Each structure stands twice: as C-alpha cells, then as structure tokens.
Short mmCIF file of C-alpha atoms in Angstrom, two decimals:
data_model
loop_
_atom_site.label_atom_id
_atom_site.label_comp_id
_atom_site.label_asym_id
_atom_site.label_seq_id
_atom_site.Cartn_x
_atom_site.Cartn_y
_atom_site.Cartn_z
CA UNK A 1 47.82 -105.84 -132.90
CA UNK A 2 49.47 -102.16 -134.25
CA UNK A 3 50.50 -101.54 -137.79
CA UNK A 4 51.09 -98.24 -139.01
CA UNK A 5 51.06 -98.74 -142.97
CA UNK A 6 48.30 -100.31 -144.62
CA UNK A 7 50.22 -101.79 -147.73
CA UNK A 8 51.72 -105.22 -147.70
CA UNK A 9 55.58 -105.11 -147.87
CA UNK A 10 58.31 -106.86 -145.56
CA UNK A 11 57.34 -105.95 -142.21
CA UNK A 12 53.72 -106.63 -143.14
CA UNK A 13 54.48 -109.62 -144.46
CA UNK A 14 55.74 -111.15 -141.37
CA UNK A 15 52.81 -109.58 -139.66
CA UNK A 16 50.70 -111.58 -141.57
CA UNK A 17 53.22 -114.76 -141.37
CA UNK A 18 52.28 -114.23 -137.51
CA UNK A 19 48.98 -114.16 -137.64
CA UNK A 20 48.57 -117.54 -139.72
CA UNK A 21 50.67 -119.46 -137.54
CA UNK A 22 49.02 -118.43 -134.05
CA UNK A 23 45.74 -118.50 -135.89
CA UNK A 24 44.69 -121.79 -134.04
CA UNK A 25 45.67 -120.76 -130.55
CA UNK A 26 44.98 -116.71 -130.91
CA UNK A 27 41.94 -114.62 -132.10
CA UNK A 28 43.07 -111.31 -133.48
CA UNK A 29 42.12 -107.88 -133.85
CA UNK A 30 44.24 -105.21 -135.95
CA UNK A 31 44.32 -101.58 -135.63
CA UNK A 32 45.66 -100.49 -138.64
CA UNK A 33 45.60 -96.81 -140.57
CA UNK A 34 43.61 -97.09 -143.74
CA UNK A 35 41.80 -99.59 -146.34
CA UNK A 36 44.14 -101.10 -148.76
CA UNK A 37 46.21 -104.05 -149.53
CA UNK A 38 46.37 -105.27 -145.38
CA UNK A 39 42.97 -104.95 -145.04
CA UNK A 40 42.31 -107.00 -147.76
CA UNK A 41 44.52 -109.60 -146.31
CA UNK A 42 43.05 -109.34 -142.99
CA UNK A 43 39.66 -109.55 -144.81
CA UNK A 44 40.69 -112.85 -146.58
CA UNK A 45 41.33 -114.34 -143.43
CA UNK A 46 38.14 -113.02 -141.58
CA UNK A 47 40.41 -111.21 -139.54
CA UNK A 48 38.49 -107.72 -137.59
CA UNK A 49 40.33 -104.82 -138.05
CA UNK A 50 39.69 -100.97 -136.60
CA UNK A 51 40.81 -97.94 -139.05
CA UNK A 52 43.08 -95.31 -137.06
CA UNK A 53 43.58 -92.75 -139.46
CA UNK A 54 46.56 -91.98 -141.54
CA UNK A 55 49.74 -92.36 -139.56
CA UNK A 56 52.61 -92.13 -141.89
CA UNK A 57 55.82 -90.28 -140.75
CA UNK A 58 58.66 -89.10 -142.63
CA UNK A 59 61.79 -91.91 -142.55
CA UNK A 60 65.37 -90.79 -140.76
CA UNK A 61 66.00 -87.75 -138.67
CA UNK A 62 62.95 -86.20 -137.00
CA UNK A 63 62.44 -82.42 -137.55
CA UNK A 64 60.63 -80.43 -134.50
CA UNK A 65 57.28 -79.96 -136.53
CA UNK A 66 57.26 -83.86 -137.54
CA UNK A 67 57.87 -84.12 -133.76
CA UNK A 68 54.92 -82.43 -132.36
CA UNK A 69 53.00 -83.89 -135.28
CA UNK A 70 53.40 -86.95 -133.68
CA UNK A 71 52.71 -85.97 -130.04
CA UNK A 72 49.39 -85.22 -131.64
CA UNK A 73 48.68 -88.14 -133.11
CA UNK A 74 49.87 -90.14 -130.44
CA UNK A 75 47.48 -88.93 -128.35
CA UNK A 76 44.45 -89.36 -130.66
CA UNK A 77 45.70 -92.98 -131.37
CA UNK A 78 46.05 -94.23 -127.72
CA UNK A 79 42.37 -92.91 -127.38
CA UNK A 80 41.64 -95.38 -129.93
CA UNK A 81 43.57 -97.83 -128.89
CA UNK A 82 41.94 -97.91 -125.92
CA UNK A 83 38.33 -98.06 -126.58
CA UNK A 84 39.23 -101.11 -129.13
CA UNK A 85 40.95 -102.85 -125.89
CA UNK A 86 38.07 -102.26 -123.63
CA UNK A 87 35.68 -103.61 -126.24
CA UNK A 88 37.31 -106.29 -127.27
CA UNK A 89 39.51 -107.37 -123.82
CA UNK A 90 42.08 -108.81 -125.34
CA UNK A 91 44.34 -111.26 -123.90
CA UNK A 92 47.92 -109.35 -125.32
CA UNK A 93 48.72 -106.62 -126.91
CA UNK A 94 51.37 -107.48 -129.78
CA UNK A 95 53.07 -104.86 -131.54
CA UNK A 96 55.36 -104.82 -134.70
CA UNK A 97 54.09 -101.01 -136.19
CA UNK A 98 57.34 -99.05 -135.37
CA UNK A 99 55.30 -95.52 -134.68
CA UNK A 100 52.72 -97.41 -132.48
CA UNK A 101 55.10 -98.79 -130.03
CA UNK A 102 55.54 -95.94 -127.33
CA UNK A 103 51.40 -96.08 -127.49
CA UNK A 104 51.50 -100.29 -126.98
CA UNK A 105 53.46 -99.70 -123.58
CA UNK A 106 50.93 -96.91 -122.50
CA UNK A 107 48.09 -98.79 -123.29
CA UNK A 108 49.29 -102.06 -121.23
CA UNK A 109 50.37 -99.63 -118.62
CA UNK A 110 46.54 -97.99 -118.19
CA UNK A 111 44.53 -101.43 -118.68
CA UNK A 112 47.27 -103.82 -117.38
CA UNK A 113 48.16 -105.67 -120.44
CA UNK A 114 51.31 -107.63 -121.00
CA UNK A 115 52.79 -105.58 -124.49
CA UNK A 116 54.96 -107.69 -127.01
CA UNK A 117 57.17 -105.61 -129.08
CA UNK A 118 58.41 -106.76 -132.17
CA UNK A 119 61.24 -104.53 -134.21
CA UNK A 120 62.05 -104.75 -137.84
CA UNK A 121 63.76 -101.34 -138.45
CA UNK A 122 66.78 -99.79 -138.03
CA UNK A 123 65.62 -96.41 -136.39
CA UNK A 124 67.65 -93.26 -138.10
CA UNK A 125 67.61 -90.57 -135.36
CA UNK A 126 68.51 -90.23 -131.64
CA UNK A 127 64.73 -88.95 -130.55
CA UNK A 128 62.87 -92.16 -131.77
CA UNK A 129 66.28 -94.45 -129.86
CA UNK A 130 65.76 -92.52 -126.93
CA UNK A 131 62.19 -92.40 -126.42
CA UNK A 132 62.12 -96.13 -127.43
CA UNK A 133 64.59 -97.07 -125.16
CA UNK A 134 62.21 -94.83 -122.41
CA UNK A 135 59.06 -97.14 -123.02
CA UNK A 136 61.09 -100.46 -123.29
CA UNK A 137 61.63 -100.02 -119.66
CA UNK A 138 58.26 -100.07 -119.16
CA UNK A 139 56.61 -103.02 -116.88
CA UNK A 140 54.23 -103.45 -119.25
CA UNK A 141 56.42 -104.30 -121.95
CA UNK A 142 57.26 -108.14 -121.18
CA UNK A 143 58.89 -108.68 -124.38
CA UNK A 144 60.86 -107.40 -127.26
CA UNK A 145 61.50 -109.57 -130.44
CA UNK A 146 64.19 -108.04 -132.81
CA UNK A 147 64.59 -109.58 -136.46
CA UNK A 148 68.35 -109.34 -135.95
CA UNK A 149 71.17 -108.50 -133.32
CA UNK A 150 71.97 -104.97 -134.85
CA UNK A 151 67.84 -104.12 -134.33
CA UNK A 152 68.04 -105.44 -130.86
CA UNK A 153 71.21 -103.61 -129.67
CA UNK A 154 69.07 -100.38 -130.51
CA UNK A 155 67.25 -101.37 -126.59
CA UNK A 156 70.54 -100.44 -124.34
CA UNK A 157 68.73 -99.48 -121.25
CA UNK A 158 69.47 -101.99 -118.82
CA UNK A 159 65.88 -102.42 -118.33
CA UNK A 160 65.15 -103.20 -121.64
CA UNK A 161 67.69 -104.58 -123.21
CA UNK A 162 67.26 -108.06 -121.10
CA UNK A 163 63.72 -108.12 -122.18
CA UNK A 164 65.14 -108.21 -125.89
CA UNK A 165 65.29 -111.60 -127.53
CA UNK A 166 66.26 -112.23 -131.33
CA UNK A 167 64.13 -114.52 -133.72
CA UNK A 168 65.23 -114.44 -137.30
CA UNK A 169 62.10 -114.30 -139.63
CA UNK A 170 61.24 -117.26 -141.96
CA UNK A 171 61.38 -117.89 -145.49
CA UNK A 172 59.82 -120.52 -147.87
CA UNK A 173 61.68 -121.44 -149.23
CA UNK A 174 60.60 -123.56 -151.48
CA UNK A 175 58.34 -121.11 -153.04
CA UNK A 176 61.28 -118.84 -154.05
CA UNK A 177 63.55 -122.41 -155.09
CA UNK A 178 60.43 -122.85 -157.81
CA UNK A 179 60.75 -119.68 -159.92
CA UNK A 180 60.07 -119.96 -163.44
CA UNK A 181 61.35 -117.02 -165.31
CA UNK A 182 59.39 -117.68 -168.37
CA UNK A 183 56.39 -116.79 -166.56
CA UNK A 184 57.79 -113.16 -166.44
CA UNK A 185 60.44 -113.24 -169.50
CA UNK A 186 57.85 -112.68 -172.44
CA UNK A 187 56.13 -109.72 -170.24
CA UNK A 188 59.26 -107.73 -169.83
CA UNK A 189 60.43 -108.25 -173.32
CA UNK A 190 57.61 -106.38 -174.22
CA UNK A 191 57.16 -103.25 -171.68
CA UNK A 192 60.81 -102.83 -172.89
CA UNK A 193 61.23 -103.24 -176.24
CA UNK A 194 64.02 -106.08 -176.40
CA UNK A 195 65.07 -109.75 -176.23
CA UNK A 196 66.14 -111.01 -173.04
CA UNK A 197 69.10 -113.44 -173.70
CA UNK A 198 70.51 -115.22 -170.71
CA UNK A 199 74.18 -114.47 -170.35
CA UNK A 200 74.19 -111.57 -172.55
CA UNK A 201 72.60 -109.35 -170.21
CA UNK A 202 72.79 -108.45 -167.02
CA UNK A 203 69.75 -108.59 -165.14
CA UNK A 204 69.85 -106.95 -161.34
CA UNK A 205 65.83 -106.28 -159.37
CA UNK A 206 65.32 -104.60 -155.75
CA UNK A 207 62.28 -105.21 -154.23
CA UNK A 208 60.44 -102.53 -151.63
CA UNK A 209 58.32 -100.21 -151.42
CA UNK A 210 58.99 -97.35 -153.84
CA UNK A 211 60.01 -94.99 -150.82
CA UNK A 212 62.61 -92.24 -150.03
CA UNK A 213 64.42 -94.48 -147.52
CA UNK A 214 65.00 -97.56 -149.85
CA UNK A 215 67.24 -95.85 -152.17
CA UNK A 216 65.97 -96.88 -155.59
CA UNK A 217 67.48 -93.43 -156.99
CA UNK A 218 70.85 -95.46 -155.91
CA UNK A 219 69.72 -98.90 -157.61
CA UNK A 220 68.85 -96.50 -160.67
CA UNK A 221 72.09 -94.86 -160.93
CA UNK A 222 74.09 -98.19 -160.92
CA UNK A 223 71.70 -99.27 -164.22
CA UNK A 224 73.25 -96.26 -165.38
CA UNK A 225 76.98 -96.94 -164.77
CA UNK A 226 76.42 -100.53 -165.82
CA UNK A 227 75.16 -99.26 -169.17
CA UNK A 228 77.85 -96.48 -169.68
CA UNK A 229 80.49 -99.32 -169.12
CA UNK A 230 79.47 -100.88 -172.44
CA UNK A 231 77.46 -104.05 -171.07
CA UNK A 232 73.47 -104.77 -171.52
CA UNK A 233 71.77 -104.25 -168.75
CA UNK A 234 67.93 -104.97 -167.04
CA UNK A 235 66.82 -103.69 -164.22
CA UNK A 236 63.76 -104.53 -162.20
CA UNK A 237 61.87 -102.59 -159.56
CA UNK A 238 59.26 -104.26 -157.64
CA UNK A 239 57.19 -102.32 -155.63
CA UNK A 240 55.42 -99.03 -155.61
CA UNK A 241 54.47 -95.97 -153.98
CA UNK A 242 52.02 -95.78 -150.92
CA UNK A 243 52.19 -91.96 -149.79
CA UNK A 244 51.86 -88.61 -151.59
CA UNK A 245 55.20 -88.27 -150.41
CA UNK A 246 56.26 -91.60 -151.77
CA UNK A 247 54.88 -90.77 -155.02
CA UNK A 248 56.78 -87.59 -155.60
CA UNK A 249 59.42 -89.56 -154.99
CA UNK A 250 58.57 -91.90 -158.01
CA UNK A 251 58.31 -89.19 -160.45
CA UNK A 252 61.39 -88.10 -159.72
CA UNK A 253 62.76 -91.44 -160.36
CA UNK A 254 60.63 -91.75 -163.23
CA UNK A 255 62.56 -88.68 -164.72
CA UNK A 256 65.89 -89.81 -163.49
CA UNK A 257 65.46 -92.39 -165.79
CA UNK A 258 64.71 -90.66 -168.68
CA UNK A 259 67.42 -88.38 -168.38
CA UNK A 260 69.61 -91.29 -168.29
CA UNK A 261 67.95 -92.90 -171.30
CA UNK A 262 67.03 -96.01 -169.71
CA UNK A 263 63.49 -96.19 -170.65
CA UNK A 264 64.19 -99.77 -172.60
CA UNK A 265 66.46 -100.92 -169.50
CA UNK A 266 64.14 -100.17 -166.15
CA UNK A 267 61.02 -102.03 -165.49
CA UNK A 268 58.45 -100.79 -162.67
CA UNK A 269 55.98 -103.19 -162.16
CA UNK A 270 54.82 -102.15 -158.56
CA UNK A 271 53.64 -104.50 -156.50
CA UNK A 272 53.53 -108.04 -157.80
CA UNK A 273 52.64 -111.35 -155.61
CA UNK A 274 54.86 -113.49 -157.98
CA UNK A 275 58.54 -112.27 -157.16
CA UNK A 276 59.37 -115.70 -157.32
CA UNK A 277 59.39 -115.44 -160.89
CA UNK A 278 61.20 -112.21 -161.24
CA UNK A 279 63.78 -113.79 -158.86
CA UNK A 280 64.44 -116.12 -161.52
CA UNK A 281 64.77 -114.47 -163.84
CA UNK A 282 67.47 -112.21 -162.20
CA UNK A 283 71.25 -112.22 -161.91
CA UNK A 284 71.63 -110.08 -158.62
CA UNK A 285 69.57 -108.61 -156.15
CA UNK A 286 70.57 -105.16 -154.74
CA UNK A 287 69.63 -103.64 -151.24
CA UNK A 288 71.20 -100.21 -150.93
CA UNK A 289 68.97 -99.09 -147.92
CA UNK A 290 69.51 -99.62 -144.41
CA UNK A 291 67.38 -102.82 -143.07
CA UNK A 292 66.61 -104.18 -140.08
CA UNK A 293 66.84 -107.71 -141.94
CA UNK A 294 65.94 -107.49 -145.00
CA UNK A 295 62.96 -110.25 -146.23
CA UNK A 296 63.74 -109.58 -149.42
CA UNK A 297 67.35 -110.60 -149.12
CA UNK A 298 66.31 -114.14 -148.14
CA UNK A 299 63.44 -114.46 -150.82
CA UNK A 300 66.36 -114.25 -153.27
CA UNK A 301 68.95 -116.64 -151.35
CA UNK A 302 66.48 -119.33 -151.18
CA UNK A 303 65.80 -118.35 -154.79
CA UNK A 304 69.95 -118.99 -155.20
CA UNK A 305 70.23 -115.52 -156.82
CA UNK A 306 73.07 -113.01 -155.64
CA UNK A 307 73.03 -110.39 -153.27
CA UNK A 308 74.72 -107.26 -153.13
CA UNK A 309 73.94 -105.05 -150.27
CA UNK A 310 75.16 -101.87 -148.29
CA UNK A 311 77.43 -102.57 -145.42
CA UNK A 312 75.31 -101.36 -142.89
CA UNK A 313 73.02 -102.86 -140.64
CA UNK A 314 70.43 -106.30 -141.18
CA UNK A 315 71.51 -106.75 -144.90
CA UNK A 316 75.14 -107.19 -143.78
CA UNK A 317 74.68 -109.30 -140.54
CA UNK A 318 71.99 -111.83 -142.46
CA UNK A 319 74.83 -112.05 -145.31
CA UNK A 320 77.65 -112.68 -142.61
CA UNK A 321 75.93 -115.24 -141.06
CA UNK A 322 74.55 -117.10 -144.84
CA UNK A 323 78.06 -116.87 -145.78
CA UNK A 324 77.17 -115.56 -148.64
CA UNK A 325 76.37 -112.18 -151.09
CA UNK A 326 78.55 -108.83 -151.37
CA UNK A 327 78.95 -105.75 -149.94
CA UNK A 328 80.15 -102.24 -150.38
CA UNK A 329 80.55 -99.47 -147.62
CA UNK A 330 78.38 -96.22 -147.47
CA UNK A 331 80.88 -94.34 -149.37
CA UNK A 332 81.23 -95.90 -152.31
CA UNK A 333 80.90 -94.38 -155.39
CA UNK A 334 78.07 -95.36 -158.23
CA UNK A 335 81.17 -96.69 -160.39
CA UNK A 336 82.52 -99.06 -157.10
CA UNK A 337 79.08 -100.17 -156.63
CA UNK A 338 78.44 -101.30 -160.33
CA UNK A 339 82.06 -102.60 -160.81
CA UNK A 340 81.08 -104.66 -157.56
CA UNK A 341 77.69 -105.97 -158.89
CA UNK A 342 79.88 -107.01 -162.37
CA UNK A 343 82.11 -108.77 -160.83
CA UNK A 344 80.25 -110.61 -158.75
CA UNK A 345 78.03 -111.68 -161.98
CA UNK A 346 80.97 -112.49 -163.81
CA UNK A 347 82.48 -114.40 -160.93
CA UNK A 348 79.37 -116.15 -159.66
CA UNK A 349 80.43 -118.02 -156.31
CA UNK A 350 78.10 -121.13 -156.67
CA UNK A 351 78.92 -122.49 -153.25
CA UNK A 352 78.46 -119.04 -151.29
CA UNK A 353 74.99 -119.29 -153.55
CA UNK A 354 74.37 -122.91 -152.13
CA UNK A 355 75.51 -121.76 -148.27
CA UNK A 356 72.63 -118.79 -148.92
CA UNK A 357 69.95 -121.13 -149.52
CA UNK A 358 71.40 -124.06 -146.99
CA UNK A 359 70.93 -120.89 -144.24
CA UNK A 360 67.36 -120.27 -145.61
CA UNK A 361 66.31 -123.78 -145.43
CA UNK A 362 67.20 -123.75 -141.43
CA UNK A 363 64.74 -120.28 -141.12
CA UNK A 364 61.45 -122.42 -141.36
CA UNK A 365 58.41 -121.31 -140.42
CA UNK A 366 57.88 -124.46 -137.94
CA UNK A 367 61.03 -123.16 -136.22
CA UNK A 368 59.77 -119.96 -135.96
CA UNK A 369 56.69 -121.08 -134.68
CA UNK A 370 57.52 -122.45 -131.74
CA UNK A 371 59.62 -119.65 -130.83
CA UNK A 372 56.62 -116.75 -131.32
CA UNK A 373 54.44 -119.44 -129.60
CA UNK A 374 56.67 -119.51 -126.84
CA UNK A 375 57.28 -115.74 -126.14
CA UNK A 376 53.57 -115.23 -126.43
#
C-alpha cells in the first residue's frame, strides 16, 4: 500500500479506515515517505511500514521543473517499490497516494500484480489527467475506486473509465452525533480572551491541513467580513502545517490575521483527534477548496452542523445528494460568501440538517465493507 504524505488528514484517514476493516482477511505493508503521525498509526496497529523519502509535490498546475522533479523521483520510488514487493510478495498492490499511482501500475506491470487504485482528489492540471488516464489503461490496473462521480469522470479513456467504480467513504456517525462542546468551550474562551455565548456569536471551523490548496486565507477573509458587518464572530481552524512550504503558508495567514485584527476571533489549534467536540460547538462548517469528497463535510452532517461549501467538485455533489448545506460559485466575492454563511445561520434549515445526517447514517462502515471486500 502507497501513501505519499505521512500526516493523518482525510485521505489518510480512510487509508487507515481500510486497513482496520480488511485487517482480518489482509496482512499489510505501507510504503509511506517519512516518520510522523501515519507511522504512528501504522505502529499502533503493528502494521510494517518502509520509508521512501520525502515525496511532497506542489498542489494545482505543474510547472516544467516540478515536472522533471518528479520523473526523478519516480524513478527512485519504483526502485523501492520494487525491492519491498519482491521481499515481501504481496498478494495486491492497493493504492490511494495520488503521486504514487503511475508507479502502482508499473510495478504490477514488471512483477504481475493486480493494482487497485483508489482516488480522493480532484487533480488541478491537464499533465497529471493525462498521464493518469495513460496508466489507468494499464492491464495491471484491475480496479479504480473513486470517492465520488466527479473524481471518477477524471478516468475518460475508454480503457479506464469501465474499470472505475464509485464507493462513497464512511462516517461514524455516531461519534460526530456525541459532541460535547463544553469539552472545548472553556479552552477557547481562554486562547481568545472572551465569553462564548450561544446565539450571540457566530461560530464557523474548517478542518484540513493548513495547506495552500485548502484555502484557509479564504475562510480567514470571511471572519473578516463577518466582523466588519457588525456581528461577533469565532472562527476555528483545525489542522496544521506539514511542509516547509505549508508552513510559509501559515505565517502568512498568521499575519493576515493580525492585520485584520482578529487575534481574539481566530483559533488555530492544529491537529486535534477530538473534532467532534469542536463540531459542536460550531454553527457552520466552511469548505472553500476543491475536494474530491470532502470527509470533513460528513463529520459535520452527522454532527447536524451546517455546511457551506464552494460549488465545485466533491463538496457540491456530497451536498446535492444529502440534500442539504449551501453553496456559492467560484466567483463570489468575500462579502457574498459571508452574507451566505449569515444567512444560512440565521435561517437554520433544521430538516435539510436532519436529511444531512439521515444520508450519513446510510454511509456505514459495514456497507462499505463489503464493497472494498468485494473489489479486493
């Protein structure tokens, strides 16, 4: 098994989700870049695991040098691969790291595995399409799982597009239904300064991985407008950086919000295992990146707490077929974006919150289950 970032945050998550349910009728190895929060999770479950090497990759378009950068380290990674096969012969080669999947379908090709693709992403640029649409034709490839319909209809060659097969990820729910904001309340109250009344402020979290491609400046810049429209306002950010890159990024929002003067209204946390709580706690979740279906989306239905999202991709086919949330297009302004999160506050819609959390309930993990159990 491939994955190319060794923190823990959606797409790990189901990684692990998968691992735990075919525990009993698969052993695993991982090959994954570095120490850090997924090897300690492998480690927990006496999982073995091989260290690649870093392997992180800008997000979106693809420049020429980021190009040949990964030529390179595609070739010293199938090496790799290859002498962890050979040594450990396994079975199937199962692969949800977006960078390692080109290297999957070589390595079943050379020692005649059967390759499992699974995709979480939306990919940004025309090169990675292309050249995944290229090794999805592969014979080696017998399968592609997609999180959603707008991930799968990335595979348009003929070829593999009929190997493409669409199994939305589960939720428990009832560990996001059990919340208890107090847990969180009296810790927030203090890292900000202030009293946290319900129903006199407005409390809005995004949860991801503090990176360039989830947009927090956005999520940051809506506090902002919320504030400067004369209503009290909290926001949350769970999550935190994993690259240098990524934590450039952070001081830059760090400074954004200073020079919006919302050091008593933005809490960063980083990575926390009880987002239950926060969830809870919160009016609205907000998703202004582009997802391939967004876990975090369905934490906070089953949690019955709003969702705003961008119009674009997995966040608005998961709330099309809940029923449920808001959305705004790519080109709305800061101002349309907070007037929309306001309003849907204001105007909570308790039975598009109860259709969220009926469509959660039906994403268990026993269902799911039985449909990774039969692909594999």
């Amino acid at each position: 098994m491939w994955e190319t970032l060794g923190t823990v945050s959606g797409g790990q998550k189901m990684t692990l989700t998968v691992l735990d349910m075919l525990k009993d009728e698969y052993e695993f190895c991982c090959l994954i870049p570095t120490e850090g929060m997924l090897a300690d999770e492998l480690k927990k479950r006496g999982i073995p695991y091989i260290l690649m090497g870093d392997q992180t990759l800008p997000t979106g378009v693809k420049g020429k040098r980021v190009i040949f950068r990964y030529g390179w380290m595609s070739v010293k990674s199938i090496c790799k691969s290859l002498r962890a096969i050979w040594k450990y012969k396994p079975d199937i080669l199962y692969c949800p790291g977006p960078a390692a999947l080109p290297w999957s379908a070589i390595c079943g090709i050379i020692t005649r595995k059967p390759v499992i693709w699974h995709l979480h992403h939306i990919f940004l640029d025309g090169t990675t399409k292309k050249l995944l649409n290229l090794c999805g034709c592969f014979g080696s490839v017998k399968k592609i799982i997609a999180v959603s319909q707008c991930v799968g209809d990335q595979i348009s060659a003929s070829k593999g597009k009929e190997k493409v097969e669409v199994i939305y990820n589960p939720v428990d729910v009832d560990k996001y239904a059990s919340g208890d904001a107090e847990k969180v309340r009296a810790e927030i109250e203090q890292k900000l300064g202030r009293t946290i009344v319900r129903g006199g402020v407005i409390i809005l979290i995004q949860i991801a991985t503090i990176t360039k491609n989830k947009r927090q400046e956005l999520f940051i810049e809506v506090i902002g407008a919320i504030k400067n429209a004369g209503r009290e306002v909290i926001g949350i950010l769970l999550g935190d950086a994993v690259t240098d890159a990524d934590v450039k990024y952070k001081a830059g929002l760090m400074q954004r919000i200073k020079d919006l003067k919302l050091m008593n209204d933005v809490y960063m946390p980083g990575f926390r295992n009880d987002v239950e709580h926060f969830l809870s706690l919160s009016d609205c979740l907000v998703i202004p990146s582009e997802e391939g279906l967004p876990l975090a989306g369905m934490e906070a239905m089953s949690a019955r707490c709003s969702v705003i999202a961008n119009a674009y991709g997995g966040a608005m086919e998961l709330l099309e077929k809940a029923e449920c949330g808001g959305t705004y297009p790519s080109t709305a302004s800061i101002q349309d974006i907070a007037s929309i999160v306001i309003d849907a506050i204001d105007h909570k819609d308790q039975k598009a919150l109860e259709r969220g959390y009926r469509f959660c309930q039906k994403q268990t993990h026993h269902e799911f289950r039985k449909k990774m159990l039969k692909v594999f």
